[in-house]
CSV table of C-alpha atoms in Angstrom, one decimal:
chain,number,residue,atom,x,y,z
A,1,MET,CA,11.7,-20.8,1.5
A,2,THR,CA,9.8,-21.6,5.0
A,3,SER,CA,7.4,-18.8,5.7
A,4,GLN,CA,6.4,-20.4,8.9
A,5,THR,CA,9.4,-19.0,10.6
A,6,THR,CA,10.0,-15.9,8.9
A,7,THR,CA,9.2,-12.7,10.4
A,8,ALA,CA,8.7,-9.4,8.4
A,9,ALA,CA,11.6,-7.9,10.5
A,10,ALA,CA,13.6,-9.9,7.5
A,11,SER,CA,12.5,-7.3,5.1
A,12,GLY,CA,14.7,-4.5,6.8
A,13,ILE,CA,12.9,-1.4,8.2
A,14,TRP,CA,12.4,2.2,7.1
A,15,THR,CA,11.1,5.4,8.7
A,16,LEU,CA,7.8,7.1,8.0
A,17,GLY,CA,8.5,10.5,9.8
A,18,ASP,CA,9.4,9.6,13.2
A,19,ARG,CA,7.8,5.9,12.8
A,20,THR,CA,10.0,3.0,11.9
A,21,VAL,CA,8.2,0.2,9.9
A,22,LYS,CA,9.2,-3.4,8.4
A,23,ARG,CA,9.8,-3.1,4.5
A,24,ILE,CA,6.8,-5.5,4.4
A,25,GLY,CA,3.5,-4.1,5.7
A,26,PHE,CA,-0.2,-5.4,4.7
A,27,GLY,CA,-2.5,-3.9,2.3
A,28,THR,CA,-6.4,-4.0,3.1
A,29,MET,CA,-8.0,-3.4,-0.3
A,30,ARG,CA,-9.0,-6.8,-1.3
A,31,LEU,CA,-9.4,-8.1,2.4
A,32,THR,CA,-13.5,-7.6,2.6
A,33,GLN,CA,-14.3,-9.4,-0.2
A,34,HIS,CA,-13.6,-12.3,-2.6
A,35,GLY,CA,-12.6,-11.3,-6.3
A,36,GLU,CA,-12.3,-8.2,-7.2
A,37,ALA,CA,-11.9,-5.2,-5.4
A,38,PHE,CA,-14.8,-2.6,-5.3
A,39,ALA,CA,-17.1,-5.1,-7.8
A,40,ALA,CA,-20.7,-4.2,-7.6
A,41,ASP,CA,-21.5,-8.1,-7.0
A,42,ALA,CA,-18.6,-8.6,-4.6
A,43,VAL,CA,-19.0,-11.6,-2.2
A,44,PRO,CA,-18.0,-10.5,1.4
A,45,ARG,CA,-15.1,-12.3,2.9
A,46,ASP,CA,-15.9,-14.6,5.9
A,47,ARG,CA,-15.3,-11.8,8.9
A,48,GLU,CA,-13.3,-14.4,11.3
A,49,GLN,CA,-11.0,-15.2,8.1
A,50,ALA,CA,-10.5,-11.6,7.7
A,51,ILE,CA,-9.6,-11.0,10.9
A,52,SER,CA,-7.0,-14.0,11.5
A,53,VAL,CA,-5.5,-12.8,8.3
A,54,LEU,CA,-4.8,-9.2,10.1
A,55,ARG,CA,-3.7,-11.1,13.4
A,56,ARG,CA,-1.4,-13.1,11.9
A,57,ALA,CA,0.0,-10.1,9.8
A,58,VAL,CA,0.5,-8.8,13.1
A,59,ASP,CA,2.2,-11.8,14.9
A,60,LEU,CA,4.5,-12.1,12.0
A,61,GLY,CA,5.8,-8.5,12.5
A,62,VAL,CA,4.0,-6.5,10.1
A,63,ASN,CA,3.5,-2.8,11.6
A,64,HIS,CA,3.0,-1.1,8.7
A,65,ILE,CA,-1.3,-1.7,7.2
A,66,ASP,CA,-2.3,0.5,4.3
A,67,THR,CA,-5.9,0.8,4.7
A,68,ALA,CA,-8.8,3.3,3.6
A,69,ALA,CA,-12.7,3.9,4.4
A,70,PHE,CA,-13.6,3.5,0.8
A,71,TYR,CA,-12.0,-0.1,1.1
A,72,PHE,CA,-15.5,-1.8,1.7
A,73,SER,CA,-17.9,-4.3,0.3
A,74,PRO,CA,-21.6,-5.5,1.5
A,75,LEU,CA,-21.0,-6.3,5.0
A,76,ARG,CA,-17.2,-5.7,5.5
A,77,SER,CA,-15.0,-2.3,5.6
A,78,ALA,CA,-11.6,-2.8,6.1
A,79,ASN,CA,-11.2,-0.1,8.8
A,80,GLU,CA,-13.7,-1.5,10.5
A,81,LEU,CA,-12.1,-5.0,10.4
A,82,ILE,CA,-8.5,-3.4,11.7
A,83,ASN,CA,-10.5,-2.0,14.8
A,84,ARG,CA,-12.0,-5.5,15.5
A,85,ALA,CA,-8.9,-7.6,14.9
A,86,LEU,CA,-6.1,-4.9,16.4
A,87,ALA,CA,-7.7,-2.6,18.9
A,88,PRO,CA,-5.6,-1.9,21.7
A,89,TYR,CA,-3.3,-1.6,19.0
A,90,PRO,CA,0.0,-2.0,19.3
A,91,GLU,CA,2.3,0.6,20.3
A,92,ASP,CA,4.4,-0.1,17.1
A,93,LEU,CA,1.5,-0.5,14.7
A,94,VAL,CA,1.3,2.4,11.9
A,95,ILE,CA,-1.9,2.3,9.9
A,96,THR,CA,-1.5,4.7,6.7
A,97,THR,CA,-5.1,5.3,5.2
A,98,LYS,CA,-5.9,7.6,2.4
A,99,VAL,CA,-8.5,10.2,1.3
A,100,GLY,CA,-9.7,11.8,-1.6
A,101,PRO,CA,-11.9,9.3,-3.5
A,102,GLY,CA,-15.1,8.3,-1.7
A,103,ARG,CA,-17.9,6.0,-2.0
A,104,ASP,CA,-21.6,6.3,-1.3
A,105,PRO,CA,-23.2,3.5,0.8
A,106,SER,CA,-24.0,1.6,-2.2
A,107,GLY,CA,-20.8,1.7,-3.5
A,108,ARG,CA,-20.7,3.9,-6.5
A,109,TRP,CA,-17.7,6.4,-6.6
A,110,LEU,CA,-18.2,9.9,-5.7
A,111,PRO,CA,-16.5,12.6,-7.1
A,112,HIS,CA,-13.2,13.4,-5.3
A,113,ALA,CA,-13.4,15.0,-2.4
A,114,THR,CA,-12.7,19.2,-2.3
A,115,PRO,CA,-10.6,20.4,0.2
A,116,GLY,CA,-13.7,21.1,2.3
A,117,GLN,CA,-14.9,18.1,2.2
A,118,LEU,CA,-11.5,16.3,3.1
A,119,ARG,CA,-11.9,16.7,7.2
A,120,GLY,CA,-15.2,14.4,6.7
A,121,GLN,CA,-13.1,11.8,5.1
A,122,VAL,CA,-10.3,12.0,7.9
A,123,GLU,CA,-12.6,12.0,10.6
A,124,GLU,CA,-14.7,9.0,9.0
A,125,ASN,CA,-11.5,7.0,9.0
A,126,LEU,CA,-10.8,7.9,12.7
A,127,ARG,CA,-14.4,6.9,13.6
A,128,GLN,CA,-14.2,3.4,12.1
A,129,LEU,CA,-10.6,3.0,13.1
A,130,GLY,CA,-11.8,3.8,16.8
A,131,ARG,CA,-8.6,6.2,17.1
A,132,ASP,CA,-8.0,10.2,18.1
A,133,HIS,CA,-5.7,10.8,15.6
A,134,LEU,CA,-4.4,8.9,12.2
A,135,ASP,CA,-0.7,7.9,11.8
A,136,VAL,CA,-0.3,8.9,8.3
A,137,VAL,CA,-2.8,10.2,5.6
A,138,ASN,CA,-2.2,10.1,1.8
A,139,LEU,CA,-3.7,12.4,-0.4
A,140,ARG,CA,-4.5,10.0,-3.3
A,141,ILE,CA,-5.6,12.3,-6.7
A,142,VAL,CA,-6.0,11.9,-10.4
A,143,GLY,CA,-5.0,14.3,-13.0
A,144,THR,CA,-2.1,16.6,-13.0
A,145,ASP,CA,-3.7,19.5,-11.4
A,146,SER,CA,-2.2,21.4,-8.7
A,147,VAL,CA,-2.7,19.6,-5.0
A,148,ALA,CA,-1.8,22.7,-3.2
A,149,GLU,CA,-5.1,23.6,-1.9
A,150,ARG,CA,-6.2,19.7,-0.9
A,151,PHE,CA,-3.0,19.1,0.7
A,152,GLY,CA,-2.8,22.6,2.7
A,153,ALA,CA,-6.5,21.6,4.1
A,154,LEU,CA,-4.7,18.2,5.5
A,155,ALA,CA,-1.8,20.3,7.0
A,156,GLU,CA,-4.1,22.3,8.4
A,157,LEU,CA,-5.6,19.1,10.3
A,158,ARG,CA,-2.0,17.9,10.6
A,159,THR,CA,-1.8,21.1,13.2
A,160,ALA,CA,-4.8,20.2,14.7
A,161,GLY,CA,-3.5,17.1,15.9
A,162,LEU,CA,-5.9,14.9,14.0
A,163,ILE,CA,-2.8,13.8,11.7
A,164,ARG,CA,0.7,13.0,12.7
A,165,HIS,CA,2.2,12.8,9.3
A,166,LEU,CA,0.9,13.6,5.5
A,167,GLY,CA,1.5,11.2,2.3
A,168,LEU,CA,0.7,11.7,-1.5
A,169,SER,CA,-0.8,8.9,-3.7
A,170,ASN,CA,-1.0,8.8,-7.5
A,171,VAL,CA,1.1,12.0,-8.2
A,172,ARG,CA,3.7,12.9,-10.3
A,173,PRO,CA,6.8,14.8,-9.7
A,174,HIS,CA,5.6,18.4,-9.4
A,175,HIS,CA,2.7,17.3,-7.1
A,176,LEU,CA,5.6,15.9,-4.6
A,177,ALA,CA,7.3,19.9,-4.9
A,178,GLN,CA,3.8,21.3,-4.2
A,179,ALA,CA,2.9,19.5,-1.2
A,180,GLN,CA,6.3,20.1,0.2
A,181,SER,CA,6.3,23.5,-0.1
A,182,ILE,CA,3.2,23.3,2.6
A,183,ALA,CA,4.3,20.5,5.2
A,184,PRO,CA,6.5,17.6,5.4
A,185,VAL,CA,5.5,14.4,3.0
A,186,VAL,CA,6.2,10.8,4.6
A,187,CYS,CA,5.8,8.7,1.8
A,188,VAL,CA,4.6,8.5,-1.9
A,189,GLN,CA,2.5,5.6,-3.0
A,190,ASN,CA,2.0,4.9,-6.6
A,191,MET,CA,1.8,2.2,-8.8
A,192,TYR,CA,4.9,0.4,-9.6
A,193,GLY,CA,6.2,-2.8,-10.2
A,194,ILE,CA,8.1,-4.9,-13.3
A,195,GLY,CA,7.8,-3.1,-16.4
A,196,ALA,CA,7.4,-0.1,-14.6
A,197,SER,CA,7.4,3.3,-16.9
A,198,PRO,CA,10.8,5.7,-16.9
A,199,GLU,CA,8.1,8.5,-15.5
A,200,GLN,CA,7.4,5.8,-12.4
A,201,LYS,CA,10.8,4.9,-11.7
A,202,GLU,CA,11.7,8.8,-12.0
A,203,LEU,CA,9.3,9.5,-9.0
A,204,LEU,CA,11.0,6.3,-7.3
A,205,SER,CA,14.5,7.8,-7.8
A,206,ILE,CA,13.3,11.2,-6.2
A,207,CYS,CA,11.7,9.6,-3.6
A,208,GLY,CA,15.2,7.8,-2.7
A,209,GLU,CA,17.2,11.1,-3.0
A,210,GLN,CA,15.0,12.9,-0.1
A,211,HIS,CA,15.0,9.4,1.8
A,212,ILE,CA,11.0,9.5,1.3
A,213,ALA,CA,9.5,6.1,1.5
A,214,PHE,CA,8.2,4.9,-1.5
A,215,VAL,CA,5.2,2.3,-1.5
A,216,PRO,CA,4.4,0.8,-4.5
A,217,PHE,CA,0.8,-0.5,-5.2
A,218,TYR,CA,-0.2,-3.3,-7.7
A,219,ALA,CA,3.1,-4.4,-7.1
A,220,ILE,CA,1.8,-8.6,-7.5
A,221,ALA,CA,-1.2,-7.6,-9.5
A,222,GLY,CA,0.3,-5.8,-12.5
A,223,ILE,CA,-1.8,-5.7,-15.0
A,224,GLY,CA,-4.5,-7.3,-12.6
A,225,ARG,CA,-4.6,-4.1,-10.6
A,226,THR,CA,-7.8,-4.6,-8.7
A,227,ALA,CA,-8.8,-7.8,-9.9
A,228,GLY,CA,-5.6,-9.0,-8.2
A,229,ALA,CA,-2.2,-10.9,-8.7
A,230,THR,CA,-1.4,-11.0,-12.7
A,231,THR,CA,-1.2,-14.5,-14.7
A,232,ASP,CA,0.9,-12.5,-17.6
A,233,HIS,CA,4.1,-13.1,-16.4
A,234,SER,CA,7.2,-13.0,-18.4
A,235,ARG,CA,9.2,-16.1,-19.5
A,236,GLU,CA,12.5,-14.5,-16.9
A,237,VAL,CA,9.9,-14.0,-14.3
A,238,ASN,CA,8.8,-17.8,-14.4
A,239,ALA,CA,12.2,-19.1,-15.0
A,240,ILE,CA,13.5,-17.6,-11.8
A,241,ALA,CA,10.5,-18.7,-10.1
A,242,ARG,CA,11.1,-22.2,-11.1
A,243,ALA,CA,14.6,-22.0,-10.3
A,244,ARG,CA,14.0,-20.9,-6.8
A,245,GLY,CA,11.5,-23.0,-6.0
A,246,VAL,CA,8.7,-20.2,-5.2
A,247,SER,CA,5.8,-18.4,-7.0
A,248,ALA,CA,6.6,-16.0,-9.9
A,249,ALA,CA,4.2,-13.5,-7.3
A,250,GLN,CA,7.2,-13.8,-4.6
A,251,ILE,CA,9.6,-13.0,-7.5
A,252,ARG,CA,7.5,-9.4,-8.5
A,253,LEU,CA,7.6,-8.8,-4.8
A,254,ALA,CA,11.2,-9.3,-4.4
A,255,TRP,CA,12.1,-7.6,-7.0
A,256,THR,CA,9.8,-4.6,-5.8
A,257,LEU,CA,12.3,-4.4,-2.4
A,258,HIS,CA,15.1,-4.5,-4.5
A,259,GLN,CA,14.2,-1.3,-6.0
A,260,GLY,CA,15.8,0.6,-3.1
A,261,PRO,CA,16.1,0.7,0.8
A,262,HIS,CA,13.2,3.5,0.9
A,263,VAL,CA,10.8,0.8,-0.9
A,264,LEU,CA,7.8,-0.5,1.7
A,265,ALA,CA,5.9,-3.2,-0.1
A,266,ILE,CA,2.1,-3.6,0.8
A,267,PRO,CA,1.0,-6.7,-0.5
A,268,GLY,CA,-3.0,-7.7,0.6
A,269,THR,CA,-4.4,-11.0,0.7
A,270,GLY,CA,-7.3,-12.8,2.7
A,271,ASP,CA,-5.7,-15.9,2.7
A,272,LEU,CA,-3.3,-16.8,5.4
A,273,ASP,CA,-1.1,-19.0,3.3
A,274,HIS,CA,-0.7,-16.4,1.0
A,275,LEU,CA,0.0,-13.7,3.6
A,276,ASP,CA,3.2,-15.9,4.6
A,277,GLN,CA,4.5,-16.4,1.4
A,278,ASN,CA,4.3,-12.6,1.2
A,279,VAL,CA,6.1,-12.2,4.4
A,280,ALA,CA,8.8,-14.9,3.6
A,281,VAL,CA,9.7,-12.8,0.4
A,282,GLY,CA,11.7,-10.8,3.0
A,283,THR,CA,14.6,-13.7,2.9
A,284,LEU,CA,14.7,-13.6,-0.7
A,285,ARG,CA,17.9,-12.0,-1.9
A,286,LEU,CA,17.9,-11.4,-5.8
A,287,SER,CA,21.4,-12.3,-7.5
A,288,GLN,CA,22.9,-9.6,-9.9
A,289,ASP,CA,22.1,-11.9,-12.6
A,290,GLU,CA,18.6,-11.9,-11.9
A,291,LEU,CA,18.2,-8.5,-11.8
A,292,ILE,CA,19.6,-7.9,-15.1
A,293,ALA,CA,17.7,-10.7,-16.8
A,294,LEU,CA,14.5,-8.9,-15.2
A,295,ASP,CA,15.7,-5.0,-15.9
A,296,PRO,CA,15.0,-5.7,-19.8
A,297,LEU,CA,11.1,-5.8,-19.1
A,298,HIS,CA,11.1,-2.0,-17.8
A,299,HIS,CA,12.6,-0.9,-20.7
A,300,GLU,CA,10.5,-3.3,-23.0
A,301,THR,CA,7.3,-2.0,-21.5
A,302,ALA,CA,8.7,2.0,-21.2
């Protein structure tokens, strides 16, 4: 694949509410530092390098950027890098953020926000991004407790005009049903990739049936999670990558996009070459035989 001539348009499009986005977007979790995200000893990434990556992403047609106010390392904040790199924002750019988790200035994790604290988190995102409303806000949760009260608080902020659309992150099917009884849900952002469990696949299917965007995180990182792309690839992934002349990470990302037209990818990187490779995956069409070869991995790890 010649990534230099490939744009995000090759991946196709989907909708987030009334906004249309390319299916390959960009995630900013690891943009602010080298090495593992959220690590106490993280080395900040060069500011101009990070800004160049963001601008390159938009030049390649990416118009869906995923971020959060708690994405920061010493000296660097993902939201403020986005503001510096891209404001005034292109009209078609959709910035998705998430609330719920929080970190203090030293980087220590705080208890997840209460319904009353969510407005402050929304306002912090607005301030950092330099905007008067947020395109999409995902409520990220931990556990199985009801999301009704917290999602209801965000729905009130949507009514007030601070938020355009609402989504959920790290949830289960009953959470989606709870939220939908309160306000429309345009996306669900959950962990998903090769080796996903039947429970994870269930929510992917529910979203497809209801035309809700499904946005996997750790699709490339896999078991590496916040540390970045896994090197623990299966024999099948490596074999297909060699045959195709691409990286194993590109095969993992391509597999993700093949899980349904409603699946939006948000691979992140601080490297320009990796960015080009991620966007180039939009032209990588896996054959039925290749998909069958990769499918047993799902069942083996279920």
